[in-house]
Structures are given as C-alpha cells and as structure tokens.
Coordinates of C-alpha atoms in Angstrom, one line a residue:
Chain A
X1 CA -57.9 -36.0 -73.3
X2 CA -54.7 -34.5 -74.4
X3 CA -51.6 -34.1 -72.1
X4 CA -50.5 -30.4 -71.6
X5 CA -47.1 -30.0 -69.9
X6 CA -47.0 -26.9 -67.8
X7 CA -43.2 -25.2 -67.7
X8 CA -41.4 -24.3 -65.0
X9 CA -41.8 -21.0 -65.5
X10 CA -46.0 -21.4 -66.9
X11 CA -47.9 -19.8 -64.0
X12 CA -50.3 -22.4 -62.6
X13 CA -53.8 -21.3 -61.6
X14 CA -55.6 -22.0 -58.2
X15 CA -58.2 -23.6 -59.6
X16 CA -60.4 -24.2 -56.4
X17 CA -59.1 -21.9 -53.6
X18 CA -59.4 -22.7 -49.6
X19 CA -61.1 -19.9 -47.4
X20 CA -61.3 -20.2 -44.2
X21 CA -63.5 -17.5 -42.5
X22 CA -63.9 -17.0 -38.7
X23 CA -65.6 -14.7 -36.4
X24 CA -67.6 -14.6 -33.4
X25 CA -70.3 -16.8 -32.8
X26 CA -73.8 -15.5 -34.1
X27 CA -72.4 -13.0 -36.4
X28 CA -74.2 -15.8 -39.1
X29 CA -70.8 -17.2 -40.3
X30 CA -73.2 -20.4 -41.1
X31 CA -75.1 -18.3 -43.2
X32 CA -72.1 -16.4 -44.9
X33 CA -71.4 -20.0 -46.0
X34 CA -74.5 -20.6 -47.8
X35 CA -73.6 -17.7 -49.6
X36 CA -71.2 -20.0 -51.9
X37 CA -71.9 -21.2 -55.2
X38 CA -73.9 -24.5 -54.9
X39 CA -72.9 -25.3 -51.0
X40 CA -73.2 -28.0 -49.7
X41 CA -72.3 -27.5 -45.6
X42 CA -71.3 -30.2 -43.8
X43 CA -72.9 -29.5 -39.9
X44 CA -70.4 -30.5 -37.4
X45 CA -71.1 -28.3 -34.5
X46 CA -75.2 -28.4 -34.8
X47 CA -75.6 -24.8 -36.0
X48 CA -77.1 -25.3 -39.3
X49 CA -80.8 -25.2 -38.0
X50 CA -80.0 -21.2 -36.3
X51 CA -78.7 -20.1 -39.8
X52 CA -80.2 -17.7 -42.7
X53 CA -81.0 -18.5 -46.5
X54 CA -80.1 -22.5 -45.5
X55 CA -79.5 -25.0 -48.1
X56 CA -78.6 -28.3 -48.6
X57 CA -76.8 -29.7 -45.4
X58 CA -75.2 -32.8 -43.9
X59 CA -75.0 -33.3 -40.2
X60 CA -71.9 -34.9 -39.2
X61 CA -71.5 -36.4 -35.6
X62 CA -68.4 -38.5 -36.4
X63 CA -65.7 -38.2 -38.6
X64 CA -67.2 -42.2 -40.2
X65 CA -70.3 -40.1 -41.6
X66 CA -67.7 -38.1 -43.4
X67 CA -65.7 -41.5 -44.6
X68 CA -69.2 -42.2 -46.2
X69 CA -69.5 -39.6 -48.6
X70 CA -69.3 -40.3 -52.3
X71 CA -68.1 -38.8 -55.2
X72 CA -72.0 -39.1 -56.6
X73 CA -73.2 -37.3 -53.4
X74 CA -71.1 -34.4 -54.2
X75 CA -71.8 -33.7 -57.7
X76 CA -74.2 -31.7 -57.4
X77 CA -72.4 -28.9 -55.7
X78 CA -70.0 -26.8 -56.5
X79 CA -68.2 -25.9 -52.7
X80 CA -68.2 -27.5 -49.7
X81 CA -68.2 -25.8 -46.2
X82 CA -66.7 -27.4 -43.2
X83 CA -69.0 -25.8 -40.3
X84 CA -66.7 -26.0 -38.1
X85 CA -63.4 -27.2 -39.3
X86 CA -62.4 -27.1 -35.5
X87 CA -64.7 -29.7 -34.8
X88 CA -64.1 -31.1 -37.7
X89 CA -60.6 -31.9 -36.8
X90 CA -61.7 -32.6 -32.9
X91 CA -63.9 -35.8 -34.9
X92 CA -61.0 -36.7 -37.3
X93 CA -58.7 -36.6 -33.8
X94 CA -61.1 -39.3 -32.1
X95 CA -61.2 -41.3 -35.5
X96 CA -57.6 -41.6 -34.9
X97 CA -57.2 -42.7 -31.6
X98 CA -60.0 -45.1 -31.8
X99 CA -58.5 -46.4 -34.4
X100 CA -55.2 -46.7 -33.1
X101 CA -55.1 -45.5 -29.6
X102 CA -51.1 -45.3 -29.5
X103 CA -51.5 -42.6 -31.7
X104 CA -53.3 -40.4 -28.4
X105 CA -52.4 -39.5 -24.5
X106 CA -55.2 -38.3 -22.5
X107 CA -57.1 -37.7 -25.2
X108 CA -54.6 -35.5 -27.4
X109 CA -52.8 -36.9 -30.1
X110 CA -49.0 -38.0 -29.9
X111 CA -46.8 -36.6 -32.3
X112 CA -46.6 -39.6 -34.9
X113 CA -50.7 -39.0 -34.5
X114 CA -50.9 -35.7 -35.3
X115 CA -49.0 -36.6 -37.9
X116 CA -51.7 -39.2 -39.6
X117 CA -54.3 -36.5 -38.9
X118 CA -52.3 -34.3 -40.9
X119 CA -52.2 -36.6 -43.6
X120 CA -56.0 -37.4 -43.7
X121 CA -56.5 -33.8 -43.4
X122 CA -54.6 -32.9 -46.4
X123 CA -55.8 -35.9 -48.8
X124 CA -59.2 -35.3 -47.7
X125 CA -58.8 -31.6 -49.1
X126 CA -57.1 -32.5 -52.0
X127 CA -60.0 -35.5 -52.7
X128 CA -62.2 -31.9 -52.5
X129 CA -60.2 -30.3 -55.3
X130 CA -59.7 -33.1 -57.0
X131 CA -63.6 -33.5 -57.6
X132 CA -63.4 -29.6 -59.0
X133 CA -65.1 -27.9 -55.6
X134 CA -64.3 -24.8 -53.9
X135 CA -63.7 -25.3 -49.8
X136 CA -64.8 -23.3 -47.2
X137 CA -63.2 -23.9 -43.7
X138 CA -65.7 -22.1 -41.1
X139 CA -64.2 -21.3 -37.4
X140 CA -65.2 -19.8 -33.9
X141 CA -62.6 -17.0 -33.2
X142 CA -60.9 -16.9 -29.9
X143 CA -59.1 -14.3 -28.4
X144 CA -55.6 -15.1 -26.9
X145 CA -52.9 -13.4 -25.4
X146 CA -49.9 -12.5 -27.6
X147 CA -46.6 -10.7 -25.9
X148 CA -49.3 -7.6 -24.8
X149 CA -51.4 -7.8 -27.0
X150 CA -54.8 -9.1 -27.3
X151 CA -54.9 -11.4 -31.0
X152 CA -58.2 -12.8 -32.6
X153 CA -57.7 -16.2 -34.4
X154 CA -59.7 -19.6 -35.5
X155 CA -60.6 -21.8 -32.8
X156 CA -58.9 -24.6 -33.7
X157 CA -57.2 -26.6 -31.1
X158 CA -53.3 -27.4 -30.8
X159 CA -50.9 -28.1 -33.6
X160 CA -54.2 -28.4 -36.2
X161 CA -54.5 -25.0 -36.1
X162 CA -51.2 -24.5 -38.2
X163 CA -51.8 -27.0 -40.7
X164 CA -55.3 -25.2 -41.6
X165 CA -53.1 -21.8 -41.9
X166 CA -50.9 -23.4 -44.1
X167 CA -53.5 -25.0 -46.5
X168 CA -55.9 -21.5 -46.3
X169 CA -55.2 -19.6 -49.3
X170 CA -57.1 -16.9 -48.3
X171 CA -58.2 -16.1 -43.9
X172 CA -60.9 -13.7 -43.2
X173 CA -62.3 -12.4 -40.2
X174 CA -66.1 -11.6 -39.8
X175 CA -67.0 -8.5 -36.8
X176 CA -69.3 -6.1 -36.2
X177 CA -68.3 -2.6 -37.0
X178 CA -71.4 -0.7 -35.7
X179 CA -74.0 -1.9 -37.0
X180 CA -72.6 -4.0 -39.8
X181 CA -70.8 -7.2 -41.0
X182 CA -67.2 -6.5 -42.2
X183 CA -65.1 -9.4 -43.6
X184 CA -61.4 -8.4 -43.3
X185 CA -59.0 -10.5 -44.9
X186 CA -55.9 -8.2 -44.0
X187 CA -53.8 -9.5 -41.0
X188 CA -53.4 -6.6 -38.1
X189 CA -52.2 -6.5 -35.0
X190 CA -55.5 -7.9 -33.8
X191 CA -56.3 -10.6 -35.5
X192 CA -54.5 -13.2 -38.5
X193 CA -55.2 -13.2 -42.0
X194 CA -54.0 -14.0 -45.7
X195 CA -55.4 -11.9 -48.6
X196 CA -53.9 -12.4 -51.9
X197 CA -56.1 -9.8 -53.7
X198 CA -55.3 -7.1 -51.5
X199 CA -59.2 -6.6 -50.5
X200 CA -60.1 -3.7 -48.4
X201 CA -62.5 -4.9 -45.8
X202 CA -65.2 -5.4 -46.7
X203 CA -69.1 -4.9 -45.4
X204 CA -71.5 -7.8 -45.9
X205 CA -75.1 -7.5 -46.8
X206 CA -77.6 -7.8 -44.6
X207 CA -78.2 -11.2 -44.0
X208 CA -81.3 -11.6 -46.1
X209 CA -79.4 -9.9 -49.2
X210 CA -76.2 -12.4 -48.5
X211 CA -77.1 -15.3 -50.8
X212 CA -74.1 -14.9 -53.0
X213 CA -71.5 -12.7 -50.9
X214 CA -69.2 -16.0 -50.8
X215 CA -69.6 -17.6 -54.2
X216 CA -68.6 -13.2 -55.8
X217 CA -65.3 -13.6 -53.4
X218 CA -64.1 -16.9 -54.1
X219 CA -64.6 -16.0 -57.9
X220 CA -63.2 -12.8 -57.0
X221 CA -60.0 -14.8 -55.5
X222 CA -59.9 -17.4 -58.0
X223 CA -58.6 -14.4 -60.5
X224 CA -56.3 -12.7 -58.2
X225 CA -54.6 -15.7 -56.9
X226 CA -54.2 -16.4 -61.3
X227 CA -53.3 -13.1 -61.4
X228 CA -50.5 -13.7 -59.0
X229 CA -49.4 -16.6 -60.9
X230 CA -49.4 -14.9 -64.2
X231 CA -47.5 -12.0 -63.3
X232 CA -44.7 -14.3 -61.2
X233 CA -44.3 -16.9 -64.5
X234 CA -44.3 -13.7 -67.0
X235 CA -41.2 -12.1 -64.5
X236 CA -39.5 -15.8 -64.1
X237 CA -39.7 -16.7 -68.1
X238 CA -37.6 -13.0 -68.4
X239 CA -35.0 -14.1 -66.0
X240 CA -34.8 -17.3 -66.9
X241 CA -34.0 -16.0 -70.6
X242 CA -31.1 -14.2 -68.8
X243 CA -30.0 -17.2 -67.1
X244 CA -29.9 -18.9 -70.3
X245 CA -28.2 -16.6 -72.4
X246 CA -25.3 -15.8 -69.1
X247 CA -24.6 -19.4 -69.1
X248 CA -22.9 -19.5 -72.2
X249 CA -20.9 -16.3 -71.4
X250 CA -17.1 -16.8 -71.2
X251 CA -15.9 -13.6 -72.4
X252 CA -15.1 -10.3 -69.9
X253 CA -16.2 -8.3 -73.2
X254 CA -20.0 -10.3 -73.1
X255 CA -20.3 -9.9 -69.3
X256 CA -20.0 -5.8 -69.7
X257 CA -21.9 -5.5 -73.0
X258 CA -24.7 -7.1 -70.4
X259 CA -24.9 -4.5 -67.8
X260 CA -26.6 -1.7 -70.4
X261 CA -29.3 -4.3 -71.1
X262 CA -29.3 -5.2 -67.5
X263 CA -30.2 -1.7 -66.1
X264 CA -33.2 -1.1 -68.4
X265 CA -35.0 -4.1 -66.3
X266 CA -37.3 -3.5 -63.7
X267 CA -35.8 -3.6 -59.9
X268 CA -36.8 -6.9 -59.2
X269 CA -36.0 -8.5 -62.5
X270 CA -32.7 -6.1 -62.3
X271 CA -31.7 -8.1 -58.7
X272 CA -32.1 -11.4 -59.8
X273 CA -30.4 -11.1 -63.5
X274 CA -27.4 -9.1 -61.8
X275 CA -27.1 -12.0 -59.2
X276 CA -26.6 -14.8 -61.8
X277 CA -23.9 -12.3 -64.1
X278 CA -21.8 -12.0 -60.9
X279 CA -22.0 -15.9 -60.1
X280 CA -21.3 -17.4 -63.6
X281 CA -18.4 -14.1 -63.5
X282 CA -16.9 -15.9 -60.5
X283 CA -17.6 -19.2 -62.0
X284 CA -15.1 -18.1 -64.8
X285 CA -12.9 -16.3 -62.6
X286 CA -13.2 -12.9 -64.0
X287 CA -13.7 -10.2 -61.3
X288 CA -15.7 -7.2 -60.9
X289 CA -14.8 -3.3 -60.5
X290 CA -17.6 -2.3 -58.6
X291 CA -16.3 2.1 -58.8
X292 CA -15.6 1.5 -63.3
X293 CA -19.0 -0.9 -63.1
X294 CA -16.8 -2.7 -65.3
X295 CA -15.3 -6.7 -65.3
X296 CA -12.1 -7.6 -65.7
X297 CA -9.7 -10.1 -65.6
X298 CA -7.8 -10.1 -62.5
X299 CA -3.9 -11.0 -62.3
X300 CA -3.6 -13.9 -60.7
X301 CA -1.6 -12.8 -57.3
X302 CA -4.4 -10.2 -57.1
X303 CA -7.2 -11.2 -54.2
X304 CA -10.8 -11.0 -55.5
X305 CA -12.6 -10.3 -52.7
X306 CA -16.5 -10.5 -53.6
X307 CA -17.8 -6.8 -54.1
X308 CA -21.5 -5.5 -54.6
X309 CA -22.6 -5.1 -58.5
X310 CA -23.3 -1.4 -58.9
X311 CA -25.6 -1.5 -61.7
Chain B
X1 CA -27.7 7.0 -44.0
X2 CA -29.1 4.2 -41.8
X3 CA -29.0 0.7 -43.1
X4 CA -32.0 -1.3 -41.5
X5 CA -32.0 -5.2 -42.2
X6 CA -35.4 -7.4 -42.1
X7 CA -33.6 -9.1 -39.7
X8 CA -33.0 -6.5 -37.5
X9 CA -36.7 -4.9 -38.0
X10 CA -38.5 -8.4 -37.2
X11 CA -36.2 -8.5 -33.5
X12 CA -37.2 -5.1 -32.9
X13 CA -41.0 -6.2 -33.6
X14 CA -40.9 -9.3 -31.1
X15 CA -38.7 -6.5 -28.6
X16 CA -41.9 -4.5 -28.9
X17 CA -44.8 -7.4 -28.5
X18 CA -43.1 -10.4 -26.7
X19 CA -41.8 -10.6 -23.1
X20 CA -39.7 -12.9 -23.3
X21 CA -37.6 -11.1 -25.9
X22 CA -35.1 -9.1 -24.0
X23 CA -33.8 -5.4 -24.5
X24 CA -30.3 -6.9 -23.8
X25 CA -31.3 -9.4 -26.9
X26 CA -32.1 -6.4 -28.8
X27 CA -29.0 -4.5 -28.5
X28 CA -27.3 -7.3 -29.1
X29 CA -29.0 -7.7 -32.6
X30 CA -28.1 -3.6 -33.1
X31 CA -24.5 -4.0 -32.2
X32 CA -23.9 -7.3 -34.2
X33 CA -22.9 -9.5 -31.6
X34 CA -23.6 -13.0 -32.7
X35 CA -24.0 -16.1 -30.4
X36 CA -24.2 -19.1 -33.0
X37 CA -25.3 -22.4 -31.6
X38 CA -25.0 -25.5 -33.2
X39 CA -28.7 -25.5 -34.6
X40 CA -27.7 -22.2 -36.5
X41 CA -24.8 -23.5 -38.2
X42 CA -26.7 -26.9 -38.8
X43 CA -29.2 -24.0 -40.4
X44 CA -26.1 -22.2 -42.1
X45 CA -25.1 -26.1 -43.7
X46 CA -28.6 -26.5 -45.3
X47 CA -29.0 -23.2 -46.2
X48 CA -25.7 -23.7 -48.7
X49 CA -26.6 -27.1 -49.6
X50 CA -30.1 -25.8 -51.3
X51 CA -27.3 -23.2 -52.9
X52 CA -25.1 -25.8 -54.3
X53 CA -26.5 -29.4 -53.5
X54 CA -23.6 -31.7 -53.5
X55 CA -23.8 -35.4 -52.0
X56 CA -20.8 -37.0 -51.3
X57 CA -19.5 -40.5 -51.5
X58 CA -21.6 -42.1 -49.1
X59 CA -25.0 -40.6 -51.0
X60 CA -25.8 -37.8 -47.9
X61 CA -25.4 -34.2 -48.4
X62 CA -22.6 -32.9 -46.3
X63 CA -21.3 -29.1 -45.7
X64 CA -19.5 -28.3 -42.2
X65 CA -19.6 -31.5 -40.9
X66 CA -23.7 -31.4 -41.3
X67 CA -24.5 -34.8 -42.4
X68 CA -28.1 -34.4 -43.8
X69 CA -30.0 -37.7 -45.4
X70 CA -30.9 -36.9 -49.1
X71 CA -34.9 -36.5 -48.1
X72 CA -33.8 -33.2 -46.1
X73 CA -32.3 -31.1 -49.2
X74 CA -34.4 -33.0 -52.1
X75 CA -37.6 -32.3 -50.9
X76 CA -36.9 -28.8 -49.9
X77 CA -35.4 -28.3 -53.4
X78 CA -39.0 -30.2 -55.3
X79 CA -40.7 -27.3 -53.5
X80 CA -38.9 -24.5 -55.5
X81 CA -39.4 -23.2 -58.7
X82 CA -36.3 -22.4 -61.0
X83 CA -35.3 -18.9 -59.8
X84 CA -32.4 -17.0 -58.0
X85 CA -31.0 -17.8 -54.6
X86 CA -29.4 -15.5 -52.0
X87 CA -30.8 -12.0 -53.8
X88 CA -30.0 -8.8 -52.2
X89 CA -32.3 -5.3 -52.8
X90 CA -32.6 -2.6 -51.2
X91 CA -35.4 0.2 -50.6
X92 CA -35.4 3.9 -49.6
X93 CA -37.7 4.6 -46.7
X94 CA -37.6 8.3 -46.9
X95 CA -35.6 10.5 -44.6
X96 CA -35.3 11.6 -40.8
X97 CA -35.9 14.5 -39.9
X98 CA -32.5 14.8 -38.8
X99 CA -31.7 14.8 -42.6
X100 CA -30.7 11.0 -42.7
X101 CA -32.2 8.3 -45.4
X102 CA -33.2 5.3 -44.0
X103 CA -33.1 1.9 -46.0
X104 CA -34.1 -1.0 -45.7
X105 CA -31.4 -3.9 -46.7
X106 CA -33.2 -7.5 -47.4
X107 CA -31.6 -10.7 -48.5
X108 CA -33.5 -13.2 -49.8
X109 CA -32.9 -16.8 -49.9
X110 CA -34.8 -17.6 -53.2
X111 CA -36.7 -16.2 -55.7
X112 CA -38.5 -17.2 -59.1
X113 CA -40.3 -14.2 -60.8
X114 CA -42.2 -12.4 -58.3
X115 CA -42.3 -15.3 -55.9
X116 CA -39.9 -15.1 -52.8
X117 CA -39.3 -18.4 -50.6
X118 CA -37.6 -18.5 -47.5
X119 CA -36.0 -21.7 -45.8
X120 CA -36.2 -22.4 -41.7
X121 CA -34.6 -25.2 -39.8
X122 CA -35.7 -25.9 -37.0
X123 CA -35.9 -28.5 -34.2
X124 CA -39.4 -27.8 -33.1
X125 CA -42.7 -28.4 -34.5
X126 CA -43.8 -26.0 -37.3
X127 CA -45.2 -22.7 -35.3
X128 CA -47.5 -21.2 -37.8
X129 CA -48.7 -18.1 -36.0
X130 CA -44.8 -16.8 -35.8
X131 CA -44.2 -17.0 -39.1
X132 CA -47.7 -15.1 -40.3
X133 CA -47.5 -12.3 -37.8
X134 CA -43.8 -12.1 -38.9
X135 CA -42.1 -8.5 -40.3
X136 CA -39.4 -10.4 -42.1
X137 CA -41.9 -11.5 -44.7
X138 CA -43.3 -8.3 -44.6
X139 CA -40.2 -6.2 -45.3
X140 CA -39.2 -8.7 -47.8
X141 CA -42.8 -8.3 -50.0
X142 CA -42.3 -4.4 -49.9
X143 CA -38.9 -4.3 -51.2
X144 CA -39.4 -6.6 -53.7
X145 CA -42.5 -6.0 -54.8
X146 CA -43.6 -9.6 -54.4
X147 CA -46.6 -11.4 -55.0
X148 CA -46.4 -14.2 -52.9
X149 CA -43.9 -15.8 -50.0
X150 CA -43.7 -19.1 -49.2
X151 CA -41.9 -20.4 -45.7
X152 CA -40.6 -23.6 -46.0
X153 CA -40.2 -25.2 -42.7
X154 CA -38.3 -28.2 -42.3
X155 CA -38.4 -30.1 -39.1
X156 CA -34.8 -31.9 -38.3
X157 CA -34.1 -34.4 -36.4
X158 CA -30.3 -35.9 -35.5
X159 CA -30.7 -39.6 -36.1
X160 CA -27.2 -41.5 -35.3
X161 CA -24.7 -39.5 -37.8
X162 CA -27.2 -37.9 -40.1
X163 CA -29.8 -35.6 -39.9
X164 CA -33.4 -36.6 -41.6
X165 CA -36.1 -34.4 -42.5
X166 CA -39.5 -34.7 -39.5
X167 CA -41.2 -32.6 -41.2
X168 CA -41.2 -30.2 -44.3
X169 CA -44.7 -27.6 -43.4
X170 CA -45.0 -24.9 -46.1
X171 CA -47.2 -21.7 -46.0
X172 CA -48.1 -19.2 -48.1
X173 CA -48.7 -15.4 -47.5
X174 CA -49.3 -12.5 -49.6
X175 CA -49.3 -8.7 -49.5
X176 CA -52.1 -6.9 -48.3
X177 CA -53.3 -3.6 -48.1
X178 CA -51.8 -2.0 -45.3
X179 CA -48.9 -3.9 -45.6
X180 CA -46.5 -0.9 -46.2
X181 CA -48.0 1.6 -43.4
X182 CA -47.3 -1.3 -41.1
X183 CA -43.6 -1.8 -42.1
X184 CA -43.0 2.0 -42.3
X185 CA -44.8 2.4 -38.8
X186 CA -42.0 -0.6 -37.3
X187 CA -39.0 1.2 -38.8
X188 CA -40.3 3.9 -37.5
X189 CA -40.3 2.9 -34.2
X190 CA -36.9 1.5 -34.4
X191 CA -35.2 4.7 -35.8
X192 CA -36.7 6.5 -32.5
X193 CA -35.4 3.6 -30.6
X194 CA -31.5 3.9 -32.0
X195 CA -31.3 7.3 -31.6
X196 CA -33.3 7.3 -28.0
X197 CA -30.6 4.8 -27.0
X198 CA -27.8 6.4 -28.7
X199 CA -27.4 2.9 -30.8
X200 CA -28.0 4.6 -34.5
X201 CA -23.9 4.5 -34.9
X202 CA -24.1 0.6 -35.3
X203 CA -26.5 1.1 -38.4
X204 CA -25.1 4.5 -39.9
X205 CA -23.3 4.0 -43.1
X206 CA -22.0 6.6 -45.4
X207 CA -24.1 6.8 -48.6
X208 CA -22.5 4.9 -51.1
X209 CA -21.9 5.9 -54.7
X210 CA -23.3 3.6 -57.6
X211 CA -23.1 4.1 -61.4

C-alpha cells in the first residue's frame, strides 16, 4: 500500500465517528442501537432480551469477556454498541482494582486508577476504529441538579463520565415529545449534547420502522464532521499562504500594498491574516497608524505603543 | 456602544445558574477589578509560552518565574494545528432600544482555519460538564463563524521547582442550531442587568472610527 502524507493544513476525515446516545430507560434506546449498520451490541446491563428488531448480541458480565474478543469475531460487523457504556466502565473499574487493588478505595478508583481506566478506555476505542467500525456508546439519563436548574445527562458514574464527553463526537438525547421519539443532539439548558451537523431534532420511527435510523445518522455525521474538516483545511491552506508570503516581508511599502488584498478576505480569514501582518510588522520594528491605516517607520525616540489594525 | 466580552458574558451566565457565584463576583467582573492568584499567572506563563515557546538553559520552559517541564508546553503545542494565536474579532449584536449597539468583543487563543482552540490550566481534575454548558465557547463559535472548538485542559502539578503536566484532557464541541438565539438571549439578559444596576458605564465605549 502506498504512503499518503496528509499536510498540516489537509483536512482529515472522521472516518468512524463516536455517538453516544442516552435517554430514559424504556424509550428502546437498545433498539435505536440495532438500528446501525451491521451492529453488533455488546449486553452489559441485561437489556438486550426487552429490545425491538434484535440482532446479533454479546452478553458481557465482566470486563474479561470483553478482553476475549477477537479481531475475527468482529469482522463481520460494521458498528459496535456499548449497551451500557456506564456499566461498561463500572466492569472495566472492577477489572482494575482486582487487578491491582491499590489502584481502588472503597470500591472507587484512586486517581493513578482512574487514570489506567482511562487509558484502557481510550485504546480499547481506538482498537474499535482501528478495525474500521463505527461506535455507539448507549447510556441511562439521570437528572441532576445544576445551580437551579434541573440538567439531563448520561449515567455514567464519577470522573468516567468526562472522558466519554470528551471521546463522543456526537451526544444525543432520546425523550418522548407526546407521543413520539425525538433524538436531539443540540445542547439546552436541559440537558448536554454535541452536534456537528447542526441537526434539528429529530423524530424516530416507530419502533418497528427503526431498523436503520442509526446506521442514516452516523452516515449522515460521517459527511458533516468531513465537511467540517474540509471547510477548516480550505480556510487554513489561505492563511497559511499569507503567513508564508508576510514572512518574507521587510519593506514598510510591502506591509501597506497588503492591506487592499487583505480587506477583500472573508472576516475570519481577514482576523487571522491581519494578526500575523502586525506581528512580523513588530518583528521588523515598523509601526502602525491605526487613523492613516497606514505603516511606517517610527523615529526611534518615538514610543510604539501596540494599536488595533483598522482594516 | 456597549462592548460585551465572552468573558464577561460566560460570568454573567454562571451569576444566573450557579449559587455559589456571587453578585459581588459579578460586579466585580463588570467594573474590571481583578484579583490574580498565583494559579492565574502560572495560567498567564503558559498561555505565552504556547505563544513563543522558548526553553532556557537548563531544557524547561520558563516565563515569570514559571518553571514548566518540557512535557507541559510540547504536548499542548502537538495538539495544535498550524494557525494564528491570540486573534481578536468582534460582532454586532444589534441595538438597544435606547439607541445603543451592543458588541460582542472575543479573543481567541488559537486558531487554524475555521477551528478555534482554547487553553486552560488548571489544578483540578478535568471538569467536563463546565466546559460543554460553557457561553465562552459559545460566543467564540458565533463571532467567528467556527466549525469546531477544542478545550485543551492541562492538569498541573508543582513538583519541587517545576511544574509537570497530570494531565492534558481535550474535547471537542461544535455549533448547533440554536446556538445564536441562546447567545443573543444571555447578552440579552446582561444588557437589562447593566442598566438595572446602573453598571452599563463600565462597558460603554464611544464608537470607534475604522477605515
């Protein structure tokens, strides 16, 4: 296989995206996960028997049955759902401290063990992704107090609870909005979430039409979060043409025969380009009139005091 | 014109929802009173190390007499893409109806295309809940139009002279929908509370005149 470098400023796709999804229990969150392409759910909490539309699925009891899966067991599917990655981290936390039982304190992990579990977390995701599948990281929701408000998030005991936040590209929350499912993946003052394609909620099938709900959104988020990408590396491969082309600049007449060019950029572009003309300016001690929108050279007993680029 | 910072809009936001979070704090973040402690200037240190990473003869990256081991500033620096740091934009918010334009002032620390990053230091574990239900991310994603912002978290420790890297937690977030009726509705709020408590002086600037 041929070697492709990827640039700084290529956009790199998410290839195999993270969802975690969470709502109450028996709004069929079990069965919103055998909506994914090829699923293969892994059954920690003993639910998979109450769901809809089941397929193929692996009770786990301790985090050793999940040690023993293989590359060969997995190939036939395309995403695997972690039902639920609360539990799942409550077996990965006894692992630990039966394995090394400094790493816990009345039953809790220490800091240095929160930090393994952490780690195993992480690799085992990344063993996931490595192996080309999709995740899907199923939770209870819980309702908890925060300032005076009432906030809905994943069950997911103690510090865990941030790590799967930070590996979740996208968080969704499944309620009942009369009498249907909605999946919201916009954050409110109610509950959490992360939604890169800027999805309006939206209402799930009934469950008996729901066989493919998961495997259209992770598609569906598999192109925005590229999206994302390709739009970010198209704006930084602009700017850092600019940042090429200001670095050689020495002249006060080349840093003003910029601004004109400068201006026609977007606003975002505009910021960043300006910000790296007035460093390499100050670099090369040449000052800026911010009332002519014009550099100079200053005298030298004059004070340069930094002023705000006008243009 | 009234000049609101994301700094100033996220204090108002935990003034409105947390109770621990004091009016006194509050009008202390209006009027510009600043209490630094010495986790905010070891902050201050890192924050201009990213800027300019310079080691000095012993091998450790020092600024302010922050010693910080070489782990703390490299890996922060692995995480970024090549882009811009310290960027400032601002964004019209529309006007009072007292006549008066509000905008909003944001400063970022980095950016790379449409990509914002923001650093924290901190001495306590990595809190992910306050950084999601955040409005500086927010406010930052509407003026600039961004795609994505990451917070990169590191975790310090003080460890004899130096100061080593715990920890380093990053997390993603992204625009969503109503992510500018909730920013709007915040500032908002505020602008009722500066002129309720006869504050909006300490944010009034005269418009100023650019080419």
């Amino acid at each position: 296989m041929s070697l492709k470098i990827i640039r700084s400023t290529d956009a790199i796709a998410v290839e195999h995206p993270v969802i975690t999804v969470f709502g109450q229990p028996g709004i069929c969150k079990t069965s919103l996960g055998y909506s994914a392409k090829d699923p293969l759910l892994l059954d920690s909490d003993d639910g998979a028997h109450r769901a809809a539309n089941r397929r193929d699925t692996l009770p786990i009891h301790a985090w050793s049955d999940v040690e023993q899966i293989t590359p060969d067991m997995l190939a036939p599917y395309s995403t695997i759902v972690a039902d639920t990655v609360g539990r799942f981290l409550d077996l990965m936390t006894v692992s630990i401290i039966e394995q090394t039982p400094k790493y816990g304190r009345d039953g809790s992990l220490t800091l240095q063990g929160y930090g393994v579990l952490k780690a195993r977390f992480r690799t085992w995701l990344t063993q996931l992704r490595a192996l080309g599948k999709d995740v899907v990281l199923i939770a209870h929701a819980k309702e908890d107090k925060d300032g005076d408000n009432m906030i809905v998030r994943p069950d997911i005991t103690g510090a865990s609870y941030g790590e799967v936040m930070k590996v979740s590209d996208l968080v969704g929350y499944v309620y009942m909005a009369g009498k249907n499912r909605v999946l919201d993946f916009n954050p409110t003052d109610r509950w959490v979430g992360k939604n890169p394609g800027q999805w309006k909620p939206l209402q799930i099938p009934p469950v008996e039409k729901a066989t493919e709900t998961l495997a259209k959104l992770i598609e569906d988020a598999r192109k925005a979060l590229g999206a994302i990408s390709q739009a970010s590396a198209q704006v930084a491969a602009q700017v850092e043409a600019w940042k090429t082309k200001i670095a050689a600049f020495t002249k006060v007449e080349e840093f003003n025969s910029a601004i004109p060019e400068i201006r026609k950029l977007t606003p975002v572009q505009n910021v960043q380009v300006k910000k790296l003309l007035m460093d390499r300016a100050k670099e090369s001690n040449i000052s800026f009139d911010a009332e002519k929108v014009l550099f100079f050279i200053a005298p030298p007993t004059l004070a340069t005091e930094p002023v705000a680029a006008g243009f | 014109m009234l000049r609101i910072s994301a700094t100033l809009l996220q204090e108002f936001a935990l003034y409105s929802t947390e109770d621990w979070y004091t009016e006194a704090m509050l009008n202390d973040c209006i009027k510009g009173v600043f209490k630094s402690t010495p986790e905010i200037q070891m902050g201050l240190a890192y924050h201009k190390l990213l800027e300019r990473p310079q080691k000095n003869l012993e091998g450790l990256y020092e600024r302010n007499g922050f010693r910080f081991a070489p782990e703390a500033i490299d890996s922060m620096l692995a995480k970024l893409d090549p882009g811009v740091f310290e960027v400032k934009l601002e964004k019209s918010m529309g006007v009072t109806r007292e006549g008066e334009q509000v905008i909003l002032v944001t400063k970022v620390d980095h950016i790379a295309g449409l990509h914002i990053s923001e650093f924290k230091t901190t001495t306590d574990p990595f809190d992910a809940e306050r950084y999601m239900g955040s409005y500086q991310w927010r406010t930052y994603v509407l003026v600039f139009e961004a795609e994505i912002f990451s917070y990169h978290v590191a975790v310090l420790e003080r460890v004899d002279d130096r100061i080593k890297l715990r920890d380093l937690a990053s997390m993603n977030v992204y625009p969503y929908s109503g992510l500018e009726s909730d920013v709007t509705a915040m500032v908002r709020e505020l602008v009722r509370y500066l002129r309720i408590s006869k504050l909006d002086e300490f944010v009034r600037r005269q418009a100023k005149v650019t080419a």
